XYZ file of C-alpha atoms in Angstrom:
450
model
C 64.923 130.166 92.879
C 65.203 127.718 95.769
C 67.707 128.480 98.505
C 70.728 126.241 98.818
C 70.434 123.900 101.772
C 73.290 123.535 104.258
C 73.258 120.195 106.034
C 74.565 119.420 109.512
C 76.336 116.380 110.950
C 76.062 116.212 114.750
C 79.175 114.982 116.607
C 77.887 114.713 120.196
C 77.864 110.903 120.064
C 81.495 110.599 118.888
C 83.971 113.385 118.264
C 82.568 115.911 120.732
C 83.139 113.728 123.769
C 86.223 112.104 122.242
C 87.829 115.537 121.981
C 86.669 116.825 125.348
C 87.016 113.796 127.590
C 88.836 110.994 125.786
C 85.674 109.192 124.558
C 84.282 108.301 127.957
C 80.558 108.934 127.372
C 78.530 105.770 127.929
C 75.665 104.576 125.764
C 73.466 104.844 128.843
C 73.978 108.604 128.761
C 73.289 108.828 125.020
C 70.176 106.649 124.877
C 67.577 109.064 126.327
C 68.498 111.680 123.706
C 68.371 109.479 120.595
C 64.710 110.111 119.800
C 65.252 113.864 120.029
C 68.419 113.702 117.948
C 66.465 111.822 115.289
C 63.829 114.592 115.178
C 66.308 117.481 114.944
C 66.821 117.422 111.167
C 70.459 116.385 110.977
C 71.914 114.831 107.850
C 73.775 112.336 110.032
C 74.808 111.529 113.575
C 78.491 110.724 113.865
C 78.214 108.000 116.454
C 80.791 105.265 115.873
C 84.383 104.727 114.867
C 87.319 106.885 115.860
C 88.249 105.989 119.423
C 84.761 104.839 120.456
C 85.421 101.165 119.719
C 88.635 101.049 121.746
C 87.110 103.007 124.627
C 84.025 100.778 124.772
C 86.014 97.600 125.328
C 88.907 99.143 127.263
C 87.163 101.516 129.667
C 83.371 101.319 129.455
C 82.705 97.568 129.464
C 80.383 97.975 126.465
C 80.169 95.961 123.285
C 80.730 98.535 120.515
C 78.802 96.387 118.040
C 75.794 96.421 120.344
C 76.160 100.187 120.716
C 75.810 100.836 116.977
C 72.883 98.403 116.745
C 71.151 100.187 119.618
C 71.719 103.620 118.112
C 70.516 102.539 114.670
C 67.353 100.966 116.083
C 66.362 104.349 117.544
C 66.786 106.339 114.320
C 64.028 106.573 111.732
C 65.039 109.765 109.909
C 68.766 110.235 110.403
C 71.788 108.453 108.964
C 74.509 107.012 111.164
C 78.104 107.925 110.415
C 81.398 106.467 111.544
C 85.039 107.518 111.265
C 87.405 104.926 109.792
C 91.197 105.237 109.604
C 91.536 103.571 106.212
C 93.848 100.576 106.415
C 94.226 101.284 110.175
C 90.476 100.746 110.680
C 89.966 101.726 114.340
C 93.375 100.615 115.564
C 96.877 102.004 115.405
C 98.488 99.940 112.657
C 97.670 98.698 109.173
C 95.477 95.606 108.978
C 95.318 93.040 106.143
C 92.818 93.626 103.352
C 90.562 90.745 104.424
C 90.211 92.246 107.917
C 89.417 95.657 106.423
C 86.819 94.200 104.057
C 85.161 92.074 106.747
C 85.095 94.938 109.245
C 83.411 97.295 106.788
C 80.925 94.637 105.692
C 79.852 94.026 109.292
C 79.872 97.720 110.233
C 77.290 98.377 107.532
C 75.337 95.239 108.433
C 75.168 96.388 112.065
C 73.856 99.833 111.183
C 76.425 102.243 109.715
C 75.156 104.319 106.764
C 78.094 106.653 106.047
C 81.763 105.765 106.467
C 84.190 108.667 106.594
C 87.526 107.231 105.484
C 90.872 108.946 105.957
C 94.553 108.133 106.106
C 96.827 109.743 108.663
C 99.490 110.419 106.020
C 97.099 111.271 103.167
C 98.620 108.247 101.452
C 95.899 107.376 98.955
C 97.181 103.814 98.640
C 95.876 103.221 102.168
C 92.322 104.244 101.192
C 91.563 102.104 98.156
C 90.496 98.887 99.901
C 88.202 100.761 102.307
C 86.511 102.762 99.552
C 85.807 99.688 97.444
C 84.561 97.692 100.451
C 82.283 100.525 101.617
C 80.615 100.874 98.243
C 80.278 97.101 97.907
C 78.525 96.995 101.295
C 76.061 99.660 100.160
C 77.144 102.521 102.425
C 78.154 106.050 101.458
C 81.920 106.325 101.044
C 82.979 109.742 102.271
C 86.721 110.251 101.908
C 88.474 112.827 104.076
C 91.647 114.763 103.482
C 93.633 115.268 106.683
C 94.289 119.007 106.656
C 97.608 120.227 107.946
C 100.234 122.846 107.226
C 103.769 122.260 105.957
C 105.981 123.028 102.998
C 104.139 120.438 100.888
C 100.590 120.765 102.192
C 99.448 123.538 99.854
C 95.989 124.337 98.492
C 96.933 122.832 95.127
C 98.154 119.666 96.911
C 94.789 119.178 98.602
C 92.719 120.141 95.559
C 94.597 117.622 93.435
C 94.083 114.998 96.130
C 90.327 115.665 96.081
C 90.192 115.180 92.316
C 91.907 111.794 92.701
C 89.532 110.887 95.536
C 86.510 111.577 93.339
C 88.070 109.443 90.606
C 88.468 106.654 93.182
C 84.667 106.567 93.468
C 84.087 108.560 96.653
C 80.460 109.653 97.154
C 81.446 112.774 99.098
C 84.571 114.528 100.374
C 85.404 115.914 103.796
C 88.055 118.470 104.689
C 89.116 117.118 108.087
C 90.708 119.916 110.103
C 91.367 117.927 113.255
C 93.483 120.617 114.958
C 91.379 123.714 114.230
C 94.176 125.303 112.187
C 92.273 125.906 108.933
C 91.918 129.682 108.964
C 88.764 131.278 107.506
C 90.263 132.810 104.376
C 92.454 129.782 103.712
C 89.289 127.689 104.007
C 87.520 129.915 101.480
C 90.300 129.523 98.940
C 90.692 125.788 99.598
C 86.982 125.124 99.087
C 86.941 127.360 96.004
C 89.784 125.415 94.408
C 88.279 122.038 95.322
C 84.971 123.125 93.801
C 86.794 123.737 90.506
C 87.847 120.086 90.224
C 85.076 118.127 91.998
C 81.287 118.129 91.952
C 80.392 115.678 94.742
C 79.139 116.963 98.145
C 81.795 118.646 100.283
C 81.742 118.516 104.083
C 83.872 120.588 106.458
C 85.065 119.317 109.825
C 86.945 121.547 112.259
C 87.481 122.125 115.968
C 87.110 125.285 118.038
C 90.549 124.816 119.636
C 91.984 128.059 118.256
C 88.691 129.978 118.322
C 88.226 130.135 114.546
C 85.880 127.215 113.897
C 82.653 129.134 113.285
C 84.439 131.663 111.062
C 86.021 128.846 109.089
C 82.589 127.306 108.521
C 81.143 130.643 107.435
C 83.814 131.225 104.779
C 83.679 127.566 103.674
C 79.931 127.845 103.084
C 80.426 131.065 101.150
C 82.906 129.244 98.890
C 80.588 126.304 98.194
C 80.709 123.783 101.067
C 77.533 121.733 101.523
C 77.763 120.125 104.986
C 79.319 121.128 108.324
C 80.111 119.159 111.495
C 78.864 120.699 114.734
C 78.334 119.696 118.371
C 75.313 120.526 120.503
C 76.273 123.476 122.707
C 77.031 121.814 126.099
C 79.688 119.677 124.427
C 80.875 122.286 121.906
C 83.802 124.701 121.874
C 87.332 124.238 123.104
C 88.756 121.023 121.730
C 85.337 120.061 120.321
C 83.371 121.399 117.331
C 81.547 124.753 117.050
C 78.038 124.808 118.529
C 75.179 123.432 116.448
C 72.669 126.076 117.552
C 75.068 128.938 116.794
C 75.782 127.671 113.291
C 72.066 127.152 112.704
C 71.556 130.867 113.381
C 74.507 131.832 111.180
C 73.364 129.682 108.258
C 69.825 131.093 108.425
C 71.137 134.665 108.579
C 73.344 133.987 105.552
C 70.192 133.191 103.588
C 70.597 129.430 103.340
C 68.013 126.784 104.115
C 68.451 123.998 106.678
C 66.358 121.105 107.961
C 67.301 121.735 111.594
C 64.569 122.411 114.151
C 65.812 124.937 116.722
C 63.185 123.972 119.315
C 64.358 120.365 119.240
C 67.994 121.492 119.384
C 67.198 123.395 122.576
C 65.708 120.245 124.131
C 68.811 118.257 123.151
C 71.060 120.934 124.648
C 69.069 120.921 127.884
C 69.499 117.167 128.213
C 73.231 117.159 127.506
C 73.825 120.043 129.910
C 73.048 117.620 132.721
C 75.316 114.960 131.243
C 78.131 117.507 130.903
C 77.814 118.576 134.540
C 77.929 114.947 135.670
C 81.212 114.349 133.861
C 82.688 117.604 135.152
C 81.707 116.697 138.697
C 83.341 113.276 138.269
C 86.505 114.953 136.904
C 86.194 113.062 133.616
C 85.700 116.242 131.597
C 88.632 118.622 132.335
C 87.557 122.266 132.279
C 90.806 123.051 130.426
C 89.470 121.220 127.334
C 86.596 123.723 127.073
C 88.885 126.730 126.688
C 90.315 128.269 123.526
C 94.067 128.314 122.946
C 95.355 130.201 119.887
C 98.737 128.522 120.465
C 97.121 125.589 118.695
C 98.078 127.366 115.468
C 101.682 126.664 116.476
C 101.324 123.209 118.004
C 98.667 121.954 115.525
C 97.463 119.427 118.076
C 93.980 117.933 117.431
C 91.226 117.888 120.032
C 91.287 114.180 120.821
C 95.057 114.266 121.165
C 94.882 117.188 123.635
C 92.420 115.446 125.933
C 94.372 112.178 125.778
C 97.713 113.882 126.454
C 96.180 115.682 129.404
C 94.720 112.446 130.791
C 97.966 110.499 130.282
C 100.195 113.130 131.896
C 97.785 113.446 134.794
C 97.958 109.677 135.299
C 101.773 109.890 135.346
C 101.732 112.831 137.792
C 103.500 114.889 135.107
C 100.716 117.383 134.398
C 103.054 120.318 135.015
C 104.858 119.317 131.809
C 101.739 119.598 129.625
C 102.773 122.860 127.915
C 106.363 121.651 127.500
C 105.126 118.495 125.767
C 102.907 120.570 123.464
C 105.914 122.698 122.507
C 107.883 119.542 121.666
C 105.150 118.189 119.374
C 105.939 120.358 116.300
C 109.657 119.551 116.633
C 108.955 115.808 116.599
C 106.565 116.288 113.695
C 109.273 118.038 111.682
C 111.723 115.203 112.429
C 109.163 112.688 111.146
C 108.497 114.384 107.806
C 105.475 116.537 108.763
C 102.779 113.872 109.135
C 99.297 115.317 109.766
C 98.500 115.087 113.458
C 95.568 112.713 113.266
C 95.157 109.197 114.663
C 97.336 107.174 114.774
C 100.107 109.672 113.904
C 98.902 112.177 116.519
C 99.189 109.590 119.298
C 102.590 108.468 118.031
C 103.973 111.989 117.788
C 102.399 112.956 121.113
C 103.815 109.915 122.895
C 107.274 110.568 121.459
C 107.102 114.213 122.518
C 106.095 113.141 126.033
C 109.000 110.671 126.239
C 111.418 113.338 125.010
C 110.285 115.764 127.704
C 109.844 113.350 130.608
C 113.203 111.593 130.099
C 115.006 114.873 129.450
C 116.706 113.373 126.384
C 115.240 113.434 122.890
C 114.618 109.951 121.431
C 116.168 108.163 124.397
C 113.006 106.047 124.330
C 111.378 105.387 120.953
C 108.116 103.409 120.718
C 107.965 100.536 118.235
C 105.227 102.368 116.330
C 107.638 105.199 115.513
C 110.239 102.676 114.369
C 107.665 100.960 112.153
C 106.679 104.310 110.680
C 110.299 105.030 109.804
C 110.473 101.607 108.145
C 107.543 102.551 105.875
C 104.984 100.292 107.509
C 102.394 103.086 107.796
C 102.902 104.581 104.356
C 104.812 107.410 102.739
C 105.827 110.414 104.829
C 104.679 113.735 103.291
C 108.246 115.088 103.346
C 111.344 112.945 102.998
C 112.845 112.153 106.392
C 116.476 112.953 107.072
C 118.482 109.743 106.532
C 120.850 110.347 109.431
C 117.938 110.832 111.791
C 116.268 107.699 110.452
C 119.422 105.621 110.889
C 119.865 106.905 114.440
C 116.515 105.289 115.289
C 116.285 102.136 113.127
C 119.836 101.580 111.869
C 120.334 100.116 108.389
C 117.249 97.899 108.274
C 115.348 97.552 105.013
C 112.388 99.870 104.489
C 109.382 99.434 102.209
C 108.164 101.886 99.592
C 105.013 100.276 98.194
C 101.557 99.965 99.792
C 102.163 98.655 103.330
C 99.217 96.245 103.254
C 100.864 94.411 100.350
C 103.192 92.941 102.955
C 100.447 91.634 105.257
C 99.112 88.086 105.181
C 95.339 87.546 105.430
C 94.332 87.805 109.075
C 90.670 87.013 109.691
C 90.856 83.213 109.714
C 94.063 83.362 111.721
C 92.394 85.563 114.341
C 89.356 83.274 114.365
C 91.574 80.271 115.099
C 93.490 82.137 117.817
C 90.434 83.315 119.743
C 88.642 80.005 119.250
C 85.322 79.359 120.995
C 85.583 82.556 123.023
C 84.309 84.399 119.928
C 80.635 83.611 119.324
C 80.257 85.842 116.243
C 82.367 87.287 113.433
C 82.013 90.637 115.215
C 83.717 89.103 118.260
C 86.535 87.858 116.026
C 87.065 91.392 114.710
C 87.058 92.828 118.233
C 89.926 90.461 119.012
C 91.685 91.016 115.663
C 91.765 94.797 116.137
C 92.767 94.781 119.817
C 94.077 91.298 120.692
C 94.939 91.747 124.360
C 92.133 94.108 125.334
C 89.690 92.350 123.018
C 90.348 88.949 124.566
C 89.890 90.332 128.077
C 86.646 92.009 127.021
C 85.259 88.828 125.453
C 86.171 86.782 128.518
C 84.226 89.208 130.676
C 81.351 89.461 128.193
C 80.722 85.718 128.147
C 81.786 84.954 131.729
C 78.295 84.115 132.934
C 77.040 82.404 129.766
């Protein structure tokens, strides 16, 4: 009888450096390793989406569309994978359906093979357009559940959600544990229950923040998981994923098969060790992000949110309040109906917690995004929000209860007219549509000498 094969998705090109150093790795630093990464035996390289698009145009002066084309052109054996925030795409609000459809069409055209789609509230209404568009474009539609803990987020809740996701037409499912709070035995039971109601491939994504990531993978595999997300060792651990090489050894010892080549993995690790040291020396990669903090089980703060909070507070000369802000996060989350702490909700909750601490008065300053969330513009909160609290922030304004995108007018042609001749391609139009101010500035710089 053939051994079951466990497949690996490598995160070094996206989530690893997003979680450790706020997505600041340049394509120039990735490029020399692409041939090796392609030879390693991975199922996929997660290399686009998440915060990479924003960071490329905001901080790195790179065209994200060119980045994915470059990566794809160097891969002969390995699929490319991106992270997509459902109706939020790669931004921090819901976009109209025509923008979502066009973005997915062009993402696949430019080189994306697998699109991992999630919604920050696990509101399935926000996933439908993305799933349909992904399948229409010919890519694999992997739908992720945003794992979190609250009075409503039970194993049966998530298992039922996975059954609905499969019925939606998803090609695979991912348990997305963005804060490293899925404990090993809870993972075992969760996977076991999901396996009872679904038959499509199941991938597990976690972070090593609380020190349990490798154990969570082990128990998930025992219960029937098929794929795990790992990061090559120099960029693993802490707020990132468990180490690829370590999990290779574990999987082999458990008696499973894998396509990974350990000799190639060692070469990849050797290369990225130098890249890691460069970013540490330049103070872009904070050493604190490489450590384990079991308090994450209390705060439930995801890796990318930790590194961003750290960077933001440092920029405000308020770094001494880092732990105080973390302690405020779960209180804000409770006020807001226990949303999972994943983008954009993690940034919204984190920003609100920072304002509450820095001003010394809770909700003295409330960002517009929080107000829009309370109005229903992001979707349905997992737990009903206290009406008095809601009124204290937004007053008696009308709220919406149906799919938020139903209230959005088509946006692509409007964006195309607004940006005018500055956009030379439909990809340029989408760069502007997703991030109008930053996108315009990027395009002006991009075409300055043409």
